[in-house]
Short mmCIF file of C-alpha atoms in Angstrom, two decimals:
data_model
loop_
_atom_site.label_atom_id
_atom_site.label_comp_id
_atom_site.label_asym_id
_atom_site.label_seq_id
_atom_site.Cartn_x
_atom_site.Cartn_y
_atom_site.Cartn_z
CA MET L 1 -34.12 157.30 -165.18
CA THR L 2 -34.93 158.24 -161.70
CA ARG L 3 -36.43 161.16 -160.30
CA ILE L 4 -32.77 162.28 -158.49
CA ASP L 5 -31.33 161.39 -162.88
CA TRP L 6 -34.24 163.97 -164.25
CA THR L 7 -33.53 166.14 -160.52
CA LEU L 8 -29.88 166.54 -162.05
CA LEU L 9 -30.18 167.02 -165.10
CA GLY L 10 -32.45 169.60 -164.52
CA PHE L 11 -29.61 171.83 -162.89
CA ILE L 12 -28.04 170.88 -165.99
CA LEU L 13 -30.56 172.63 -167.09
CA ILE L 14 -30.31 175.44 -165.65
CA LEU L 15 -27.16 176.62 -164.85
CA VAL L 16 -26.29 176.05 -169.33
CA THR L 17 -29.49 178.16 -169.89
CA ALA L 18 -28.97 181.09 -166.62
CA PRO L 19 -26.05 182.83 -168.21
CA LEU L 20 -27.96 182.93 -171.41
CA LEU L 21 -30.51 184.98 -169.49
CA LEU L 22 -29.27 186.65 -167.25
CA PRO L 23 -27.78 190.02 -167.97
CA VAL L 24 -23.85 189.28 -167.76
CA GLY L 25 -21.50 190.14 -169.92
CA GLY L 26 -22.60 193.05 -171.24
CA HIS L 27 -19.44 194.44 -171.16
CA LEU L 28 -17.65 192.59 -174.12
CA ASP L 29 -17.55 193.19 -177.07
CA GLU L 30 -19.16 189.67 -178.26
CA ARG L 31 -21.25 187.52 -175.55
CA PHE L 32 -20.29 184.57 -175.45
CA ALA L 33 -17.60 184.93 -177.41
CA GLY L 34 -14.84 182.14 -178.01
CA ALA L 35 -12.50 183.57 -181.04
CA ASP L 36 -9.40 182.67 -181.57
CA GLY L 37 -7.36 185.85 -181.95
CA GLN L 38 -8.04 187.27 -177.64
CA ALA L 39 -5.97 184.95 -175.90
CA GLN L 40 -2.81 185.62 -177.93
CA GLU L 41 -4.12 189.21 -178.09
CA ALA L 42 -3.75 189.15 -174.12
CA ILE L 43 -0.11 187.04 -173.62
CA LEU L 44 1.02 189.92 -177.29
CA ALA L 45 -0.33 192.93 -174.71
CA THR L 46 1.89 192.02 -171.98
CA HIS L 47 4.45 190.02 -173.54
CA PRO L 48 4.84 192.23 -177.61
CA ARG L 49 7.48 191.04 -179.07
CA TYR L 50 6.97 187.21 -178.35
CA GLU L 51 6.07 185.79 -182.15
CA PRO L 52 4.34 182.28 -181.88
CA TRP L 53 7.19 179.75 -183.42
CA PHE L 54 5.01 177.59 -185.52
CA GLU L 55 1.05 178.18 -186.82
CA PRO L 56 -1.54 175.19 -187.39
CA LEU L 57 -0.70 173.07 -190.29
CA TRP L 58 -4.75 173.92 -191.27
CA GLU L 59 -7.51 175.56 -189.99
CA PRO L 60 -11.04 174.85 -190.65
CA PRO L 61 -11.96 177.10 -193.66
CA SER L 62 -14.80 179.11 -192.27
CA GLY L 63 -17.51 179.55 -188.70
CA GLU L 64 -19.61 177.20 -190.57
CA ILE L 65 -16.52 174.11 -191.69
CA GLU L 66 -15.52 174.62 -187.70
CA SER L 67 -19.12 173.87 -186.81
CA LEU L 68 -19.68 170.54 -188.88
CA LEU L 69 -16.32 169.00 -187.37
CA PHE L 70 -17.61 169.90 -183.60
CA ALA L 71 -20.91 168.17 -184.28
CA LEU L 72 -19.34 165.46 -186.24
CA GLN L 73 -16.52 164.75 -183.03
CA ALA L 74 -19.96 165.41 -180.76
CA ALA L 75 -22.19 163.13 -183.21
CA LEU L 76 -19.14 160.46 -183.17
CA GLY L 77 -18.77 160.55 -179.69
CA ALA L 78 -23.08 159.94 -178.56
CA GLY L 79 -22.81 157.69 -181.57
CA VAL L 80 -20.48 155.25 -179.30
CA LEU L 81 -22.13 155.99 -176.30
CA GLY L 82 -25.36 155.71 -177.84
CA TYR L 83 -24.33 152.14 -179.42
CA TYR L 84 -22.14 150.81 -175.97
CA PHE L 85 -26.09 151.98 -173.28
CA GLY L 86 -28.11 151.04 -176.05
CA LEU L 87 -26.82 147.37 -176.33
CA ARG L 88 -25.89 147.16 -172.35
CA ARG L 89 -29.58 147.88 -171.86
CA GLY L 90 -31.14 145.17 -174.56
CA GLN L 91 -28.58 141.91 -172.74
CA THR L 92 -29.41 143.68 -169.31
CA ARG L 93 -33.17 143.39 -169.35
CA ALA L 94 -33.02 139.81 -171.64
CA ARG L 95 -30.60 138.26 -169.43
CA SER L 96 -33.89 139.92 -166.41
CA ALA L 97 -36.56 138.24 -168.56
CA ALA L 98 -35.02 135.36 -169.21
CA ARG L 99 -34.33 134.55 -165.36
CA ALA L 100 -37.59 135.57 -165.03
CA ALA L 101 -39.12 133.08 -167.25
CA GLU L 102 -36.77 130.13 -165.73
CA ARG L 103 -37.94 130.77 -162.57
CA ALA L 104 -41.28 130.55 -163.87
CA GLN L 105 -40.73 127.10 -165.63
CA PRO L 106 -41.80 123.57 -162.85
CA SER L 107 -39.67 122.21 -161.09
CA SER L 108 -39.80 119.22 -163.40
CA THR L 109 -39.37 120.83 -166.81
CA ARG L 110 -36.15 122.69 -165.05
CA ASP L 111 -34.32 119.40 -164.10
CA GLY L 112 -35.10 118.30 -167.22
CA THR L 113 -33.46 120.50 -169.52
CA GLU L 114 -30.04 119.93 -166.55
CA MET W 1 -14.92 191.46 -157.34
CA ARG W 2 -16.32 189.88 -161.08
CA LEU W 3 -16.71 193.13 -162.56
CA SER W 4 -13.44 194.14 -161.98
CA ALA W 5 -11.48 191.51 -162.73
CA CYS W 6 -13.41 191.53 -166.62
CA ASN W 7 -12.27 196.01 -166.74
CA LEU W 8 -8.56 194.89 -166.32
CA VAL W 9 -7.82 192.71 -168.32
CA PRO W 10 -11.16 192.68 -171.49
CA SER W 11 -8.52 191.64 -174.03
CA LEU W 12 -9.24 187.80 -172.59
CA ALA W 13 -12.34 188.65 -170.55
CA GLY W 14 -14.02 187.04 -173.40
CA GLU W 15 -11.82 184.49 -173.94
CA ILE W 16 -11.06 180.75 -171.48
CA ARG W 17 -9.91 177.69 -173.42
CA MET W 18 -8.75 175.22 -172.28
CA HIS W 19 -6.07 174.66 -174.89
CA ILE W 20 -3.59 176.76 -175.22
CA MET W 21 -3.14 177.53 -178.78
CA GLU W 22 -0.48 176.21 -181.73
CA GLY W 23 3.12 177.95 -181.33
CA PHE W 24 1.92 180.00 -178.02
CA LEU W 25 4.51 178.42 -175.87
CA PRO W 26 8.30 178.62 -175.55
CA PRO W 27 10.06 176.01 -177.37
CA LEU W 28 11.41 175.55 -174.55
CA HIS W 29 8.15 174.47 -171.95
CA ALA W 30 6.74 172.75 -175.22
CA ALA W 31 9.34 170.45 -174.75
CA ALA W 32 9.38 170.23 -171.61
CA TRP W 33 5.34 169.81 -170.75
CA THR W 34 6.32 166.62 -173.80
CA ALA W 35 8.72 164.61 -172.45
CA VAL W 36 7.03 165.13 -169.30
CA SER W 37 4.19 163.97 -170.86
CA VAL W 38 5.42 160.74 -172.66
CA PRO W 39 5.75 158.05 -170.26
CA PHE W 40 2.13 158.54 -168.70
CA LEU W 41 1.00 158.03 -172.03
CA VAL W 42 4.32 155.24 -172.37
CA PHE W 43 2.05 154.21 -169.57
CA GLY W 44 -0.92 154.44 -170.30
CA ALA W 45 -1.14 152.65 -174.15
CA ARG W 46 -0.31 150.08 -171.87
CA ARG W 47 -2.59 149.50 -169.37
CA ILE W 48 -5.26 150.27 -172.15
CA VAL W 49 -3.25 147.45 -173.60
CA ARG W 50 -3.01 144.74 -170.84
CA ILE W 51 -7.65 145.91 -170.24
CA THR W 52 -7.92 144.67 -173.47
CA ARG W 53 -6.13 141.43 -173.60
CA GLU W 54 -7.55 140.01 -169.60
CA GLN W 55 -11.01 142.18 -169.64
CA PRO W 56 -12.11 142.40 -173.79
CA GLN W 57 -15.14 142.47 -172.24
CA LEU W 58 -14.36 146.31 -170.48
CA LYS W 59 -13.39 147.11 -174.21
CA LEU W 60 -16.67 149.35 -175.34
CA LEU W 61 -16.78 150.27 -171.70
CA LEU W 62 -13.58 151.35 -172.25
CA ALA W 63 -14.85 153.18 -175.92
CA SER W 64 -17.04 154.78 -173.99
CA ALA W 65 -15.54 156.32 -171.43
CA GLY W 66 -13.73 158.07 -174.59
CA ALA W 67 -16.31 158.87 -176.38
CA PHE W 68 -18.45 160.50 -173.35
CA ALA W 69 -14.79 162.95 -173.37
CA PHE W 70 -15.10 163.27 -177.15
CA VAL W 71 -18.36 164.66 -176.66
CA LEU W 72 -18.49 167.08 -173.50
CA SER W 73 -14.54 169.05 -175.27
CA ALA W 74 -16.92 169.54 -178.28
CA LEU W 75 -19.89 171.61 -176.24
CA LYS W 76 -18.88 175.11 -175.95
CA LEU W 77 -21.01 176.23 -172.84
CA PRO W 78 -21.76 179.88 -171.90
CA SER W 79 -20.49 180.81 -168.83
CA VAL W 80 -21.81 183.77 -166.51
CA SER W 81 -18.60 185.49 -166.86
CA GLY W 82 -20.51 186.12 -169.79
CA SER W 83 -17.42 184.01 -171.84
CA CYS W 84 -17.65 180.04 -173.55
CA SER W 85 -15.75 177.55 -172.55
CA HIS W 86 -16.53 173.57 -172.87
CA PRO W 87 -16.12 170.94 -169.28
CA THR W 88 -13.32 167.36 -170.08
CA GLY W 89 -15.53 164.68 -169.73
CA THR W 90 -11.51 162.78 -168.69
CA GLY W 91 -12.54 162.23 -165.30
CA LEU W 92 -15.55 159.36 -166.18
CA GLY W 93 -12.25 157.02 -167.25
CA ALA W 94 -10.95 157.87 -164.76
CA ILE W 95 -13.20 156.72 -162.02
CA LEU W 96 -13.55 154.40 -163.79
CA PHE W 97 -9.78 152.69 -165.22
CA GLY W 98 -7.77 154.82 -163.04
CA PRO W 99 -5.77 157.81 -164.66
CA SER W 100 -3.72 156.33 -166.36
CA VAL W 101 -5.33 155.29 -169.65
CA MET W 102 -7.57 158.99 -169.40
CA ALA W 103 -3.49 159.62 -170.67
CA VAL W 104 -3.79 158.67 -173.86
CA LEU W 105 -8.14 158.76 -174.21
CA GLY W 106 -7.44 162.60 -174.09
CA ALA W 107 -4.57 163.18 -176.19
CA VAL W 108 -7.20 161.34 -178.85
CA VAL W 109 -8.97 163.85 -178.51
CA LEU W 110 -6.24 166.93 -177.89
CA LEU W 111 -4.60 165.72 -181.22
CA PHE W 112 -8.40 165.51 -182.93
CA GLN W 113 -8.60 169.62 -182.30
CA ALA W 114 -5.49 170.39 -183.16
CA VAL W 115 -5.17 168.97 -185.78
CA LEU W 116 -8.55 169.43 -187.27
CA LEU W 117 -10.39 172.57 -185.78
CA ALA W 118 -6.73 174.18 -184.92
CA HIS W 119 -8.16 174.28 -181.30
CA GLY W 120 -4.15 174.03 -179.08
CA GLY W 121 -2.29 172.59 -180.96
CA LEU W 122 0.88 170.11 -181.78
CA THR W 123 3.93 172.34 -180.08
CA THR W 124 2.19 172.53 -177.51
CA LEU W 125 -0.78 169.08 -177.45
CA GLY W 126 2.16 168.38 -174.63
CA ALA W 127 1.15 171.24 -172.22
CA ASN W 128 -2.45 170.39 -173.00
CA ILE W 129 -2.27 166.32 -172.35
CA VAL W 130 -0.77 167.21 -169.03
CA SER W 131 -3.32 169.71 -167.67
CA MET W 132 -6.10 168.09 -169.18
CA ALA W 133 -5.34 164.03 -169.84
CA ILE W 134 -3.00 163.27 -166.57
CA VAL W 135 -3.79 166.10 -164.05
CA GLY W 136 -7.62 166.84 -164.39
CA PRO W 137 -7.02 162.38 -164.43
CA TRP W 138 -5.41 161.90 -161.35
CA VAL W 139 -7.00 164.51 -159.23
CA ALA W 140 -10.27 162.89 -160.02
CA TYR W 141 -9.29 160.31 -159.47
CA GLY W 142 -7.59 161.03 -155.81
CA CYS W 143 -11.09 163.08 -154.41
CA PHE W 144 -12.98 159.91 -156.02
CA ARG W 145 -11.06 157.32 -152.76
CA LEU W 146 -10.31 160.18 -150.28
CA ALA W 147 -14.45 161.17 -151.14
CA ARG W 148 -15.95 157.41 -151.81
CA PRO W 149 -16.25 157.03 -147.92
CA ILE W 150 -18.98 159.47 -147.29
CA GLY W 151 -21.00 157.85 -150.73
CA LEU W 152 -20.82 157.12 -153.98
CA GLY W 153 -23.17 160.34 -155.65
CA LEU W 154 -20.60 162.48 -153.90
CA ALA W 155 -17.71 161.19 -154.62
CA VAL W 156 -18.17 160.67 -158.40
CA PHE W 157 -19.54 164.46 -158.37
CA LEU W 158 -17.04 166.00 -156.66
CA ALA W 159 -13.85 163.96 -158.76
CA ALA W 160 -15.42 165.83 -162.25
CA MET W 161 -15.48 168.68 -160.89
CA LEU W 162 -12.55 168.97 -158.77
CA GLY W 163 -10.53 166.99 -162.13
CA ASN W 164 -12.16 169.74 -164.33
CA LEU W 165 -10.57 172.61 -161.69
CA ALA W 166 -7.87 170.50 -161.84
CA THR W 167 -7.36 170.34 -165.54
CA TYR W 168 -7.72 174.72 -165.68
CA ALA W 169 -5.53 175.44 -162.75
CA VAL W 170 -2.81 173.20 -164.22
CA THR W 171 -3.33 175.94 -168.38
CA THR W 172 -2.99 179.13 -166.11
CA VAL W 173 0.35 178.42 -164.29
CA GLN W 174 1.06 177.27 -167.88
CA LEU W 175 0.77 180.21 -169.46
CA ALA W 176 1.85 181.88 -166.31
CA LEU W 177 5.00 180.34 -166.73
CA ALA W 178 5.18 181.20 -170.60
CA PHE W 179 4.06 184.31 -169.74
CA PRO W 180 5.27 186.11 -166.42
CA ASP W 181 3.57 190.20 -165.96
CA PRO W 182 6.43 191.68 -166.95
CA THR W 183 5.42 194.00 -163.46
CA SER W 184 4.32 191.70 -161.26
CA GLY W 185 6.59 188.36 -162.03
CA PHE W 186 4.93 185.37 -162.31
CA ALA W 187 2.27 185.07 -159.03
CA GLY W 188 1.63 188.14 -160.80
CA ALA W 189 0.74 186.54 -163.80
CA LEU W 190 -1.08 182.91 -162.23
CA VAL W 191 -3.07 185.55 -160.00
CA LYS W 192 -4.30 187.34 -163.52
CA PHE W 193 -5.29 184.73 -165.64
CA GLY W 194 -6.16 182.42 -162.76
CA GLY W 195 -8.90 184.98 -161.40
CA ILE W 196 -10.36 184.83 -164.51
CA PHE W 197 -10.29 181.34 -165.48
CA ALA W 198 -12.32 180.43 -161.66
CA LEU W 199 -14.80 182.55 -162.10
CA THR W 200 -15.69 180.90 -166.27
CA GLN W 201 -14.59 177.69 -165.05
CA ILE W 202 -16.33 177.03 -162.02
CA PRO W 203 -19.66 176.66 -163.23
CA LEU W 204 -18.56 174.61 -166.30
CA ALA W 205 -17.24 172.30 -163.41
CA ILE W 206 -20.06 171.34 -161.77
CA ILE W 207 -21.83 171.07 -164.98
CA GLU W 208 -20.06 168.29 -165.99
CA GLY W 209 -19.87 166.50 -161.97
CA LEU W 210 -23.96 166.08 -162.32
CA VAL W 211 -23.37 165.58 -166.04
CA THR W 212 -20.84 162.25 -164.96
CA VAL W 213 -23.00 161.58 -162.35
CA VAL W 214 -25.77 161.06 -164.45
CA VAL W 215 -23.86 158.71 -166.45
CA ILE W 216 -22.74 156.59 -163.96
CA ASN W 217 -25.66 156.74 -162.44
CA LEU W 218 -26.82 154.56 -165.62
CA LEU W 219 -24.23 152.57 -165.80
CA ILE W 220 -24.38 151.12 -162.76
CA ARG W 221 -28.77 150.67 -163.43
CA ILE W 222 -27.98 148.60 -166.82
CA SER W 223 -24.84 147.84 -166.86
CA GLY W 224 -23.32 146.43 -163.88
CA ASP W 225 -20.94 143.08 -164.86
CA ASP W 226 -18.63 145.23 -166.44
CA LEU W 227 -18.70 147.48 -163.05
CA TRP W 228 -17.97 144.47 -161.08
CA GLN W 229 -15.16 143.47 -163.52
CA LEU W 230 -14.25 147.18 -163.16
CA GLY W 231 -13.98 146.56 -158.83
CA PHE W 232 -16.17 149.40 -159.67
CA GLY W 233 -18.39 150.08 -157.43
CA PRO W 234 -21.44 148.59 -155.28
CA ARG W 235 -21.90 145.38 -155.89
CA PRO W 236 -24.65 144.93 -159.68
CA CYS W 237 -27.17 143.02 -156.95
CA ARG W 238 -30.09 145.14 -159.48
CA VAL W 239 -31.01 144.27 -161.92
CA THR W 240 -27.77 141.32 -162.27
CA GLU W 241 -28.18 139.09 -159.31
CA VAL W 242 -25.27 137.44 -158.06
CA THR W 243 -27.01 133.15 -158.25
CA THR W 244 -23.53 131.76 -159.19
#
C-alpha cells in the first residue's frame, strides 16, 4: 500500500462515517432504513390500484437470516478476492526473489547451469 | 433543497434501492427489459468462454472482478440523505475486461440477491440486469476509454463513479416509465425519483470510485502480468521486469 492508497482509504472512511455523525435524516421515521416496504408504498401512493403480480418465491424469514445471507455474500466475495491477491502477491515476490538470486550468482556458474 | 425534496416524498426518502422489487414492473415492461438483456447475456457468456479458453491465466482475475461486485453490492452504506444504498462494483470488471463480461457477472449477483434475499426479483431481473450489469458497465468502460489519456487513476475513478450513477439513472427511468406521475406524467416521475436518487447516490458513487482506484493500484503492483495480458494500463515494469 502506498501513501496515496492510504489517503484514499482515509477519504472512504470519512465518506462512510460522516453521514452517521452528521445530524442528517432526522426528518425520517427511521434513520438509515432500507425497509423493503417503502418503495412499494411510494409507488402505491401515486398508483393505488397497482397490484404486484408476482411475489418473491422465498423471503428470509427474519432480519437476522437476511443479514446472515448478506454477510455470506460479502464473505464469499472477499474470500475470492483475498485468495487472488494473496496468490499473485506471493508469486510476484517469489519471482523477484528468484531474479535477484540469479543476478547475485557469478556469471560462470550461471553459464554452467544453462 | 434536500429537505424540501425529502418532505415532498417522505415515503421514498428513507428507501433508495438499487433493484426494482419483485412484481413491481408491469408484465409488459418486465418482458421488454428481459428481452433487451438477453443478447447482452449471450454475448457476455461467449466472451467469458473465449477468455477462459484462450487466456486461462486470467480466469482468477475474472472471478475476482465478479467477487468485487459481490462484495460491494452486499455493503449497504449510509448516505448524507439519511438513507442507505449500496455500490455496484461493476465498474472494475468493465474497466479490466470490457463491459460485455459484466452482463453475466452482474446477473449472477442479481440472481443471488433475488432468490436468496428477496432483494430485486425474478420478474424484474431483466430490468435490473439492464441497469446494473449492462448500462453501468458500458458507461464505466466508455468513461474509462475517454478519460484514460488524462491519467489512469482519474480515469478509473470517473469510470467507476459514473458507472454507478448511470445504474441508478437507468433504474429511475425504468420506474418513471412504469409509474408516471398521475399529474405531471413521465417527466414529473423522473424528476421525483431522480432528485432523491441523486442525493443518496452521489456520495456512494464517489466511494465506489475511490475503492476501485485502490484496487486497480493494488493490481498494478502485484498482478502486472495479468494486466499486461489484458492489454491494460502501464507496462508491468515495476515488479515484473520485461526481461525477455
